[in-house]
C-alpha cells in the first residue's frame, strides 16, 4: 500500500480545524495533516518559504484543502497563485468552504479548483465528507506526476 | 392666388366697360383688403413670432427643469437600489457568517454527546440537550433567513412550467412530515401547466403545504386539499387545511417576517415561511390571502397573473 497522502489544510478558524482533525481521526485516516492558518502561510508552505523551508519537515502536499474566507490574502488569491505556478499547479486543490454563493463557485472553478465542497453543519456530516475525500482522492484518483 | 381666383370666378354678363370698371373696382377693393390683410398679418406674424420665441424659451427652460428632475430622480432611484442591494447582501452574508459558529456549537456538542454524555449527571444532560435543541433551532432560522435573502436577490426567469412536476417535488421534499403526521393530501385530477417561475412557485407551494402539515389539531390528522385552477388571466392555487385556524386579527400580520402566533413548544417554526410566500407572490405580481376561523382550518389562496402564455419563453 502506498503511503498516506500529505494534506495541507488551509483554515483560519481554529474550531473548524479541530473539527476537521477530529473527523480524520474518527474516520481512522492516517494522513499527515499540515496546517496553514491564513493565505500567506498557505503560500509560504506551498512554495517552501520562510518557516516552511525545511522540506523534510514540511513536505510538498499531495492535496490541499482550502477554505475561501481567510483574513488578508483570501482563499481565491491562494488558489490563483498556486494554479499560475508551474511547479505546484498540478497539486489537487479541494475548496472546503461554507459558501454556496454562485460567485465563489464560479471563481473557484475558473481559477482551476479541482473540487468544491461545502462544509456540513453537523459533525457526522464532517466525518462523511472526510471519508469521501479519502475514498476518492487518496485511492480512486490517480495522482498527477511530480 | 386669392386674386386670380376672384377674377375668374366673377360672372361676366354686363357690357365690356362696366365689366372692366366692375372688375377694376373689385380688383382694387380686393387689393386693399389684401394689403390690409398683409399688414395685419405681418403684425400678427410679428406678435406670433414673439410669442413663439417666448414659448420656445419657456419650453427650453421647462425641458432643462425636467431633465434636472429626471436626473435627481435617477440618482435617488440608484441610491435606493444600492441601499437595497447592500441590505440584501448584508442579510446574505450575516446569515452566512452565522453558520461558522453554529457549526462549532453543533459539531462539538455532537462529539461530547457521543463520547462523554454517560459521565454527565441528570441535570447536565438536560441542560446539554437544551444547547443542542437551541442550536438546531438556530440552524433552521439561519437556513430560512438564507432562503429569504436568496429569494430577495433572485432574478426571476419565467418559463413554461409543468405544475404537476413542482407539486410532486414539493410532496417529495415533505414526505417525511406527511408520513409523520399521517396526513392526507388531496390533489386535483388535472394540474395545468403555465408560464411562471419554477423556483418561486415551488417556494410558495412548499411553505403553504408545510404550514398546513404543522399547524394541525392535536386530535386530528391533517387533511390538506390543494386546488389549482387556470383561466385566461390567472392561475389560482388554494391550499385548504383542517388545522387550528387563524384569528382574523392576524390574517395580514402572519405574512410579516418573524411573525409567529405560537411558542416553539406548541408548534416549531421560524416565522419566515409565509414571508417567503408573500415575497415570492409579489415577485410574480400576484396576490395571496387567507380565509380562516380559529378551529375551522385555513385556506390560503394565491392568484398569479399569467401573461402571454402562448408566447415563446422569456
CSV table of C-alpha atoms in Angstrom, one decimal:
chain,number,residue,atom,x,y,z
A,1,UNK,CA,0.0,0.0,0.0
A,2,UNK,CA,1.2,3.5,-0.8
A,3,UNK,CA,2.0,6.0,2.0
A,4,UNK,CA,-1.0,8.1,3.3
A,5,UNK,CA,-1.3,11.3,1.4
A,6,UNK,CA,0.1,14.5,2.9
A,7,UNK,CA,-2.6,17.1,3.3
A,8,UNK,CA,-2.2,20.8,3.7
A,9,UNK,CA,-5.3,22.2,5.5
A,10,UNK,CA,-5.7,25.9,4.9
A,11,UNK,CA,-8.1,27.1,7.6
A,12,UNK,CA,-8.2,30.1,9.9
A,13,UNK,CA,-11.0,29.1,12.2
A,14,UNK,CA,-9.4,27.0,15.0
A,15,UNK,CA,-12.7,25.3,15.7
A,16,UNK,CA,-13.1,24.2,12.1
A,17,UNK,CA,-9.5,23.0,12.3
A,18,UNK,CA,-10.3,20.9,15.4
A,19,UNK,CA,-13.5,19.5,13.8
A,20,UNK,CA,-11.6,18.5,10.6
A,21,UNK,CA,-8.7,16.9,12.5
A,22,UNK,CA,-11.2,15.1,14.8
A,23,UNK,CA,-13.2,13.9,11.7
A,24,UNK,CA,-10.0,12.5,10.2
A,25,UNK,CA,-9.3,10.6,13.5
A,26,UNK,CA,-12.9,9.4,13.7
A,27,UNK,CA,-12.7,8.2,10.1
A,28,UNK,CA,-9.5,6.3,11.1
A,29,UNK,CA,-7.5,8.1,8.4
A,30,UNK,CA,-3.8,8.3,9.0
A,31,UNK,CA,-2.9,11.2,6.7
A,32,UNK,CA,-0.3,13.6,7.8
A,33,UNK,CA,-2.1,16.9,8.1
A,34,UNK,CA,-0.2,20.2,7.9
A,35,UNK,CA,-1.8,23.5,8.9
A,36,UNK,CA,-1.8,26.9,7.4
A,37,UNK,CA,-3.8,29.5,9.3
A,38,UNK,CA,-4.0,32.1,6.6
A,39,UNK,CA,-3.4,32.8,3.0
A,40,UNK,CA,0.2,34.0,3.5
A,41,UNK,CA,1.1,30.9,5.4
A,42,UNK,CA,-0.6,28.7,2.8
A,43,UNK,CA,1.6,30.3,0.0
A,44,UNK,CA,4.7,30.1,2.2
A,45,UNK,CA,4.1,26.4,2.8
A,46,UNK,CA,3.4,25.6,-0.8
A,47,UNK,CA,6.5,27.4,-2.0
A,48,UNK,CA,8.7,26.3,0.9
A,49,UNK,CA,9.3,29.9,2.1
A,50,UNK,CA,10.3,31.3,5.5
A,51,UNK,CA,9.4,29.0,8.4
A,52,UNK,CA,8.3,26.2,6.0
A,53,UNK,CA,11.6,26.0,4.1
A,54,UNK,CA,12.6,22.6,5.6
A,55,UNK,CA,11.0,20.2,3.1
A,56,UNK,CA,11.8,17.2,5.3
A,57,UNK,CA,9.6,18.6,8.0
A,58,UNK,CA,7.1,20.3,5.6
A,59,UNK,CA,6.8,18.1,2.5
A,60,UNK,CA,5.1,19.3,-0.6
A,61,UNK,CA,1.4,18.4,-0.1
A,62,UNK,CA,-0.3,15.8,-2.2
A,63,UNK,CA,-3.5,17.6,-1.8
A,64,UNK,CA,-4.7,20.9,-0.4
A,65,UNK,CA,-7.9,21.6,1.5
A,66,UNK,CA,-8.6,25.3,1.1
A,67,UNK,CA,-11.0,27.5,2.9
A,68,UNK,CA,-12.1,30.5,0.9
A,69,UNK,CA,-12.8,33.1,3.7
A,70,UNK,CA,-9.4,33.8,5.0
A,71,UNK,CA,-8.1,37.1,6.6
A,72,UNK,CA,-5.9,39.1,4.3
A,73,UNK,CA,-4.9,37.0,1.3
A,74,UNK,CA,-8.1,35.2,0.5
A,75,UNK,CA,-8.5,31.5,-0.4
A,76,UNK,CA,-9.2,32.6,-4.0
A,77,UNK,CA,-5.9,34.5,-4.1
A,78,UNK,CA,-4.1,31.4,-2.8
A,79,UNK,CA,-5.8,29.3,-5.5
A,80,UNK,CA,-4.9,31.7,-8.2
A,81,UNK,CA,-1.2,31.8,-7.2
A,82,UNK,CA,-0.9,28.0,-7.0
A,83,UNK,CA,-2.6,27.4,-10.3
A,84,UNK,CA,-0.4,30.0,-12.0
A,85,UNK,CA,2.8,28.5,-10.9
A,86,UNK,CA,4.2,25.7,-12.9
A,87,UNK,CA,5.9,23.7,-10.1
A,88,UNK,CA,2.8,23.4,-8.0
A,89,UNK,CA,-0.2,23.9,-10.3
A,90,UNK,CA,-0.9,20.1,-10.6
A,91,UNK,CA,-1.5,19.7,-6.8
A,92,UNK,CA,-5.2,19.0,-6.5
A,93,UNK,CA,-6.9,21.8,-4.6
A,94,UNK,CA,-10.2,21.0,-2.9
A,95,UNK,CA,-12.1,24.1,-1.9
A,96,UNK,CA,-13.7,23.4,1.5
A,97,UNK,CA,-15.9,26.3,2.4
A,98,UNK,CA,-19.3,27.2,4.0
A,99,UNK,CA,-20.2,29.4,1.0
A,100,UNK,CA,-22.6,28.2,-1.6
A,101,UNK,CA,-22.5,31.6,-3.3
A,102,UNK,CA,-22.6,31.5,-7.1
A,103,UNK,CA,-19.7,34.0,-7.3
A,104,UNK,CA,-17.4,31.9,-5.1
A,105,UNK,CA,-18.2,28.7,-7.0
A,106,UNK,CA,-17.7,30.3,-10.4
A,107,UNK,CA,-14.4,31.9,-9.4
A,108,UNK,CA,-13.1,28.8,-7.8
A,109,UNK,CA,-13.6,26.7,-10.9
A,110,UNK,CA,-12.4,29.4,-13.2
A,111,UNK,CA,-9.2,29.6,-11.2
A,112,UNK,CA,-8.7,25.9,-11.5
A,113,UNK,CA,-10.1,24.3,-8.3
A,114,UNK,CA,-10.2,20.5,-8.6
A,115,UNK,CA,-13.2,20.2,-6.4
A,116,UNK,CA,-15.6,22.3,-4.5
A,117,UNK,CA,-17.1,21.0,-1.2
A,118,UNK,CA,-19.4,22.8,1.2
A,119,UNK,CA,-18.7,22.3,4.9
A,120,UNK,CA,-21.5,20.3,6.5
A,121,UNK,CA,-23.2,21.7,9.6
A,122,UNK,CA,-23.0,18.5,11.7
A,123,UNK,CA,-20.0,16.6,12.9
A,124,UNK,CA,-21.3,13.3,11.4
A,125,UNK,CA,-21.5,15.2,8.1
A,126,UNK,CA,-17.9,16.2,8.5
A,127,UNK,CA,-16.8,12.6,9.1
A,128,UNK,CA,-18.7,11.6,5.9
A,129,UNK,CA,-17.0,14.4,3.9
A,130,UNK,CA,-13.6,13.4,5.1
A,131,UNK,CA,-14.2,9.7,4.3
A,132,UNK,CA,-15.4,10.5,0.8
A,133,UNK,CA,-12.4,12.8,0.2
A,134,UNK,CA,-10.2,9.9,1.2
A,135,UNK,CA,-12.1,7.3,-0.9
A,136,UNK,CA,-12.0,9.4,-4.0
A,137,UNK,CA,-8.8,11.5,-3.9
A,138,UNK,CA,-6.5,9.1,-2.0
A,139,UNK,CA,-7.5,5.8,-3.5
A,140,UNK,CA,-9.6,6.1,-6.7
A,141,UNK,CA,-8.0,9.2,-8.2
A,142,UNK,CA,-4.6,8.7,-9.9
A,143,UNK,CA,-2.2,11.4,-8.7
A,144,UNK,CA,-0.6,13.8,-11.1
A,145,UNK,CA,3.1,13.2,-12.0
A,146,UNK,CA,5.5,15.3,-9.9
B,1,UNK,CA,-53.6,83.2,-55.5
B,2,UNK,CA,-56.8,84.6,-54.0
B,3,UNK,CA,-56.9,87.4,-56.6
B,4,UNK,CA,-56.8,85.2,-59.6
B,5,UNK,CA,-59.5,83.1,-58.2
B,6,UNK,CA,-61.8,86.0,-57.8
B,7,UNK,CA,-61.4,87.4,-61.3
B,8,UNK,CA,-62.0,84.2,-63.0
B,9,UNK,CA,-65.0,83.3,-60.9
B,10,UNK,CA,-66.9,86.5,-61.4
B,11,UNK,CA,-69.8,86.1,-63.8
B,12,UNK,CA,-69.1,88.3,-66.9
B,13,UNK,CA,-72.5,89.1,-68.3
B,14,UNK,CA,-72.5,93.0,-68.3
B,15,UNK,CA,-71.2,95.2,-71.2
B,16,UNK,CA,-67.4,95.3,-71.5
B,17,UNK,CA,-66.8,98.9,-70.0
B,18,UNK,CA,-69.0,98.2,-67.0
B,19,UNK,CA,-67.4,94.9,-66.8
B,20,UNK,CA,-64.0,96.5,-66.8
B,21,UNK,CA,-64.9,99.1,-64.1
B,22,UNK,CA,-66.5,96.4,-62.1
B,23,UNK,CA,-63.5,94.2,-62.4
B,24,UNK,CA,-61.1,97.1,-61.6
B,25,UNK,CA,-63.2,98.1,-58.6
B,26,UNK,CA,-63.4,94.7,-57.3
B,27,UNK,CA,-59.7,94.3,-58.0
B,28,UNK,CA,-58.9,97.5,-56.1
B,29,UNK,CA,-61.1,96.7,-53.2
B,30,UNK,CA,-59.6,93.2,-53.0
B,31,UNK,CA,-56.2,94.6,-53.3
B,32,UNK,CA,-56.7,96.9,-50.4
B,33,UNK,CA,-58.2,94.0,-48.5
B,34,UNK,CA,-55.2,92.1,-49.3
B,35,UNK,CA,-52.9,94.9,-48.2
B,36,UNK,CA,-54.8,95.3,-45.0
B,37,UNK,CA,-54.7,91.7,-44.5
B,38,UNK,CA,-51.0,91.7,-45.2
B,39,UNK,CA,-50.3,94.4,-42.8
B,40,UNK,CA,-52.5,92.9,-40.1
B,41,UNK,CA,-50.9,89.6,-40.9
B,42,UNK,CA,-47.4,91.0,-40.6
B,43,UNK,CA,-48.3,92.5,-37.2
B,44,UNK,CA,-49.9,89.2,-36.2
B,45,UNK,CA,-47.0,87.4,-37.5
B,46,UNK,CA,-44.6,89.5,-35.5
B,47,UNK,CA,-46.6,89.1,-32.4
B,48,UNK,CA,-46.9,85.4,-33.1
B,49,UNK,CA,-43.1,85.2,-33.7
B,50,UNK,CA,-42.5,86.9,-30.4
B,51,UNK,CA,-45.0,84.6,-28.6
B,52,UNK,CA,-43.5,81.6,-30.3
B,53,UNK,CA,-40.0,82.7,-29.3
B,54,UNK,CA,-41.2,83.2,-25.7
B,55,UNK,CA,-42.9,79.9,-25.7
B,56,UNK,CA,-39.8,78.2,-27.2
B,57,UNK,CA,-37.7,79.8,-24.5
B,58,UNK,CA,-40.1,78.6,-21.8
B,59,UNK,CA,-40.2,75.2,-23.4
B,60,UNK,CA,-36.4,75.0,-23.3
B,61,UNK,CA,-36.4,76.1,-19.7
B,62,UNK,CA,-39.0,73.5,-18.8
B,63,UNK,CA,-37.0,70.9,-20.7
B,64,UNK,CA,-34.0,71.8,-18.6
B,65,UNK,CA,-36.0,71.6,-15.4
B,66,UNK,CA,-37.5,68.2,-16.4
B,67,UNK,CA,-34.0,66.9,-17.2
B,68,UNK,CA,-32.8,68.1,-13.9
B,69,UNK,CA,-35.7,66.5,-12.1
B,70,UNK,CA,-35.2,63.3,-14.1
B,71,UNK,CA,-31.5,63.3,-13.2
B,72,UNK,CA,-32.3,63.8,-9.5
B,73,UNK,CA,-34.9,61.0,-9.7
B,74,UNK,CA,-32.5,58.7,-11.3
B,75,UNK,CA,-29.9,59.5,-8.7
B,76,UNK,CA,-32.4,58.8,-5.9
B,77,UNK,CA,-33.5,55.6,-7.5
B,78,UNK,CA,-30.0,54.3,-7.9
B,79,UNK,CA,-29.2,55.4,-4.3
B,80,UNK,CA,-32.3,53.4,-3.1
B,81,UNK,CA,-31.3,50.5,-5.3
B,82,UNK,CA,-27.8,50.5,-3.9
B,83,UNK,CA,-29.1,50.6,-0.3
B,84,UNK,CA,-31.4,47.8,-1.1
B,85,UNK,CA,-28.7,45.7,-2.7
B,86,UNK,CA,-26.4,46.4,0.2
B,87,UNK,CA,-29.1,45.3,2.7
B,88,UNK,CA,-29.7,42.1,0.7
B,89,UNK,CA,-26.1,41.3,0.5
B,90,UNK,CA,-25.8,42.1,4.2
B,91,UNK,CA,-28.6,39.7,5.1
B,92,UNK,CA,-27.0,37.1,3.0
B,93,UNK,CA,-23.5,37.4,4.4
B,94,UNK,CA,-24.8,37.7,8.0
B,95,UNK,CA,-26.9,34.6,7.8
B,96,UNK,CA,-23.9,33.0,6.1
B,97,UNK,CA,-21.4,34.0,8.7
B,98,UNK,CA,-23.7,32.7,11.5
B,99,UNK,CA,-23.1,29.3,10.1
B,100,UNK,CA,-19.5,29.1,11.2
B,101,UNK,CA,-20.0,29.5,14.9
B,102,UNK,CA,-23.1,27.3,14.7
B,103,UNK,CA,-21.1,24.6,13.1
B,104,UNK,CA,-18.7,24.7,16.0
B,105,UNK,CA,-21.6,24.6,18.6
B,106,UNK,CA,-23.4,21.7,16.9
B,107,UNK,CA,-20.2,19.8,15.9
B,108,UNK,CA,-18.6,19.9,19.4
B,109,UNK,CA,-21.9,19.1,21.2
B,110,UNK,CA,-22.3,16.2,18.9
B,111,UNK,CA,-18.9,14.9,19.8
B,112,UNK,CA,-19.5,15.5,23.5
B,113,UNK,CA,-22.8,13.7,23.5
B,114,UNK,CA,-21.3,10.7,21.7
B,115,UNK,CA,-18.2,10.4,23.9
B,116,UNK,CA,-18.9,11.9,27.3
B,117,UNK,CA,-22.6,12.0,27.9
B,118,UNK,CA,-22.6,9.0,30.2
B,119,UNK,CA,-20.3,10.8,32.6
B,120,UNK,CA,-22.9,13.7,33.0
B,121,UNK,CA,-25.4,13.8,35.8
B,122,UNK,CA,-29.1,14.2,35.0
B,123,UNK,CA,-29.1,18.0,35.2
B,124,UNK,CA,-26.1,18.3,33.0
B,125,UNK,CA,-27.7,16.0,30.4
B,126,UNK,CA,-30.9,18.1,30.4
B,127,UNK,CA,-29.0,21.4,30.0
B,128,UNK,CA,-26.8,19.9,27.4
B,129,UNK,CA,-29.8,18.8,25.4
B,130,UNK,CA,-31.2,22.3,25.7
B,131,UNK,CA,-28.0,23.5,24.0
B,132,UNK,CA,-28.4,21.0,21.2
B,133,UNK,CA,-32.1,21.8,20.7
B,134,UNK,CA,-31.4,25.6,20.7
B,135,UNK,CA,-28.6,25.2,18.2
B,136,UNK,CA,-30.9,23.1,15.9
B,137,UNK,CA,-33.5,25.9,16.1
B,138,UNK,CA,-30.8,28.4,15.3
B,139,UNK,CA,-29.9,26.2,12.3
B,140,UNK,CA,-33.4,26.3,10.9
B,141,UNK,CA,-33.6,30.0,11.5
B,142,UNK,CA,-30.4,30.6,9.5
B,143,UNK,CA,-31.5,28.3,6.8
B,144,UNK,CA,-34.8,30.1,6.4
B,145,UNK,CA,-33.1,33.5,6.5
B,146,UNK,CA,-30.8,32.4,3.8
B,147,UNK,CA,-33.8,31.2,1.8
B,148,UNK,CA,-35.5,34.6,2.2
B,149,UNK,CA,-32.4,36.6,1.2
B,150,UNK,CA,-31.8,34.3,-1.8
B,151,UNK,CA,-35.4,35.0,-2.8
B,152,UNK,CA,-34.8,38.7,-2.5
B,153,UNK,CA,-31.8,38.5,-4.8
B,154,UNK,CA,-33.4,36.1,-7.1
B,155,UNK,CA,-33.7,37.3,-10.7
B,156,UNK,CA,-36.8,35.6,-11.9
B,157,UNK,CA,-36.9,33.7,-15.2
B,158,UNK,CA,-40.3,32.8,-16.5
B,159,UNK,CA,-40.6,29.5,-18.3
B,160,UNK,CA,-43.3,27.1,-19.2
B,161,UNK,CA,-43.7,25.1,-16.1
B,162,UNK,CA,-45.5,21.8,-15.6
B,163,UNK,CA,-47.1,22.5,-12.2
B,164,UNK,CA,-47.6,18.8,-11.6
B,165,UNK,CA,-43.9,18.3,-11.5
B,166,UNK,CA,-43.5,21.1,-9.0
B,167,UNK,CA,-46.3,19.7,-6.8
B,168,UNK,CA,-44.6,16.3,-6.9
B,169,UNK,CA,-41.3,17.8,-6.0
B,170,UNK,CA,-42.8,19.6,-3.0
B,171,UNK,CA,-44.6,16.5,-1.9
B,172,UNK,CA,-41.4,14.5,-2.1
B,173,UNK,CA,-39.5,17.1,-0.1
B,174,UNK,CA,-42.2,17.0,2.6
B,175,UNK,CA,-42.7,13.2,2.5
B,176,UNK,CA,-41.2,12.8,6.0
B,177,UNK,CA,-43.6,15.3,7.5
B,178,UNK,CA,-46.5,13.8,5.6
B,179,UNK,CA,-45.7,10.4,7.0
B,180,UNK,CA,-45.0,11.6,10.5
B,181,UNK,CA,-48.3,13.5,10.7
B,182,UNK,CA,-50.3,10.7,9.0
B,183,UNK,CA,-51.6,13.4,6.6
B,184,UNK,CA,-53.9,13.0,3.7
B,185,UNK,CA,-53.1,15.2,0.7
B,186,UNK,CA,-55.9,15.7,-1.9
B,187,UNK,CA,-54.8,16.8,-5.3
B,188,UNK,CA,-57.0,17.9,-8.3
B,189,UNK,CA,-57.4,15.4,-11.1
B,190,UNK,CA,-56.0,17.8,-13.7
B,191,UNK,CA,-53.0,20.0,-12.9
B,192,UNK,CA,-52.4,22.7,-15.6
B,193,UNK,CA,-49.1,24.0,-17.0
B,194,UNK,CA,-48.3,27.7,-17.1
B,195,UNK,CA,-45.6,30.2,-17.7
B,196,UNK,CA,-44.1,31.2,-14.4
B,197,UNK,CA,-41.0,30.9,-12.3
B,198,UNK,CA,-40.3,27.3,-11.3
B,199,UNK,CA,-38.3,28.4,-8.2
B,200,UNK,CA,-40.8,30.9,-6.9
B,201,UNK,CA,-43.8,28.6,-7.4
B,202,UNK,CA,-42.0,25.8,-5.6
B,203,UNK,CA,-41.2,28.1,-2.7
B,204,UNK,CA,-44.9,29.2,-2.4
B,205,UNK,CA,-46.3,25.7,-2.5
B,206,UNK,CA,-43.6,24.2,-0.2
B,207,UNK,CA,-44.3,26.8,2.6
B,208,UNK,CA,-48.1,26.7,2.3
B,209,UNK,CA,-48.1,22.9,2.4
B,210,UNK,CA,-45.5,22.8,5.2
B,211,UNK,CA,-47.7,25.1,7.3
B,212,UNK,CA,-50.8,23.0,6.6
B,213,UNK,CA,-49.0,20.0,7.9
B,214,UNK,CA,-47.5,21.7,11.0
B,215,UNK,CA,-50.5,23.6,12.4
B,216,UNK,CA,-52.9,20.7,12.8
B,217,UNK,CA,-55.2,19.9,15.7
B,218,UNK,CA,-53.9,17.6,18.4
B,219,UNK,CA,-56.6,15.1,17.9
B,220,UNK,CA,-56.9,15.2,14.2
B,221,UNK,CA,-54.6,14.1,11.4
B,222,UNK,CA,-54.0,16.8,8.8
B,223,UNK,CA,-56.1,16.7,5.6
B,224,UNK,CA,-54.8,19.1,3.0
B,225,UNK,CA,-56.8,19.9,-0.1
B,226,UNK,CA,-54.8,21.5,-2.9
B,227,UNK,CA,-56.7,23.1,-5.8
B,228,UNK,CA,-55.3,24.6,-8.9
B,229,UNK,CA,-57.3,26.4,-11.5
B,230,UNK,CA,-56.2,28.2,-14.6
B,231,UNK,CA,-58.3,30.6,-16.7
B,232,UNK,CA,-57.2,33.1,-19.4
B,233,UNK,CA,-55.9,35.7,-16.9
B,234,UNK,CA,-54.8,33.9,-13.8
B,235,UNK,CA,-53.7,30.7,-12.2
B,236,UNK,CA,-55.3,30.3,-8.8
B,237,UNK,CA,-53.7,28.0,-6.2
B,238,UNK,CA,-55.6,27.2,-2.9
B,239,UNK,CA,-54.3,25.2,-0.1
B,240,UNK,CA,-57.0,24.2,2.4
B,241,UNK,CA,-56.3,22.5,5.7
B,242,UNK,CA,-58.4,21.2,8.6
B,243,UNK,CA,-55.9,22.7,11.2
B,244,UNK,CA,-56.2,25.0,14.1
B,245,UNK,CA,-57.1,28.1,12.1
B,246,UNK,CA,-56.0,31.7,12.4
B,247,UNK,CA,-57.9,34.5,14.2
B,248,UNK,CA,-59.0,37.3,11.8
B,249,UNK,CA,-56.9,40.0,13.5
B,250,UNK,CA,-53.8,38.1,12.4
B,251,UNK,CA,-54.8,37.5,8.8
B,252,UNK,CA,-52.4,40.2,7.5
B,253,UNK,CA,-49.8,40.1,10.1
B,254,UNK,CA,-48.9,36.5,9.6
B,255,UNK,CA,-47.2,37.4,6.3
B,256,UNK,CA,-44.6,39.5,8.1
B,257,UNK,CA,-41.1,38.2,8.8
B,258,UNK,CA,-40.7,36.6,12.2
B,259,UNK,CA,-44.4,37.0,13.0
B,260,UNK,CA,-45.4,33.9,15.0
B,261,UNK,CA,-48.6,33.1,16.8
B,262,UNK,CA,-47.4,30.2,18.8
B,263,UNK,CA,-44.4,29.2,21.0
B,264,UNK,CA,-41.7,26.9,19.8
B,265,UNK,CA,-43.1,24.2,22.1
B,266,UNK,CA,-46.6,24.3,20.7
B,267,UNK,CA,-45.6,24.5,17.0
B,268,UNK,CA,-42.0,24.7,15.9
B,269,UNK,CA,-41.2,27.3,13.3
B,270,UNK,CA,-39.1,30.3,12.4
B,271,UNK,CA,-41.7,32.8,11.3
B,272,UNK,CA,-40.2,33.2,7.9
B,273,UNK,CA,-42.3,30.7,5.8
B,274,UNK,CA,-45.2,33.0,5.0
B,275,UNK,CA,-42.9,36.0,4.5
B,276,UNK,CA,-41.2,33.9,1.8
B,277,UNK,CA,-44.6,33.1,0.3
B,278,UNK,CA,-45.5,36.8,0.2
B,279,UNK,CA,-42.2,37.9,-1.3
B,280,UNK,CA,-42.4,35.1,-4.0
B,281,UNK,CA,-46.0,36.1,-4.8
B,282,UNK,CA,-45.1,39.8,-5.1
B,283,UNK,CA,-42.2,38.9,-7.4
B,284,UNK,CA,-44.8,37.2,-9.7
B,285,UNK,CA,-47.1,40.3,-9.4
B,286,UNK,CA,-49.8,38.2,-7.8
B,287,UNK,CA,-51.7,38.3,-4.5
B,288,UNK,CA,-52.1,36.0,-1.5
B,289,UNK,CA,-54.6,36.0,1.2
B,290,UNK,CA,-56.0,33.7,3.9
B,291,UNK,CA,-59.6,32.9,4.9
B,292,UNK,CA,-59.8,31.2,8.2
B,293,UNK,CA,-61.6,30.9,11.6
B,294,UNK,CA,-60.0,29.6,14.7
B,295,UNK,CA,-60.8,25.9,15.0
B,296,UNK,CA,-62.1,25.5,11.4
B,297,UNK,CA,-58.9,25.2,9.4
B,298,UNK,CA,-57.4,27.8,7.0
B,299,UNK,CA,-57.4,28.3,3.2
B,300,UNK,CA,-54.5,30.1,1.6
B,301,UNK,CA,-55.3,31.4,-1.9
B,302,UNK,CA,-52.6,32.6,-4.3
B,303,UNK,CA,-53.6,34.3,-7.5
B,304,UNK,CA,-50.9,34.7,-10.1
B,305,UNK,CA,-51.4,36.5,-13.3
B,306,UNK,CA,-50.3,34.7,-16.5
B,307,UNK,CA,-49.2,36.9,-19.3
B,308,UNK,CA,-48.9,35.9,-22.9
B,309,UNK,CA,-49.0,32.3,-22.1
B,310,UNK,CA,-48.7,31.5,-25.8
B,311,UNK,CA,-45.5,33.4,-26.3
B,312,UNK,CA,-42.1,31.8,-26.5
B,313,UNK,CA,-40.0,31.6,-23.4
B,314,UNK,CA,-38.8,34.9,-22.0
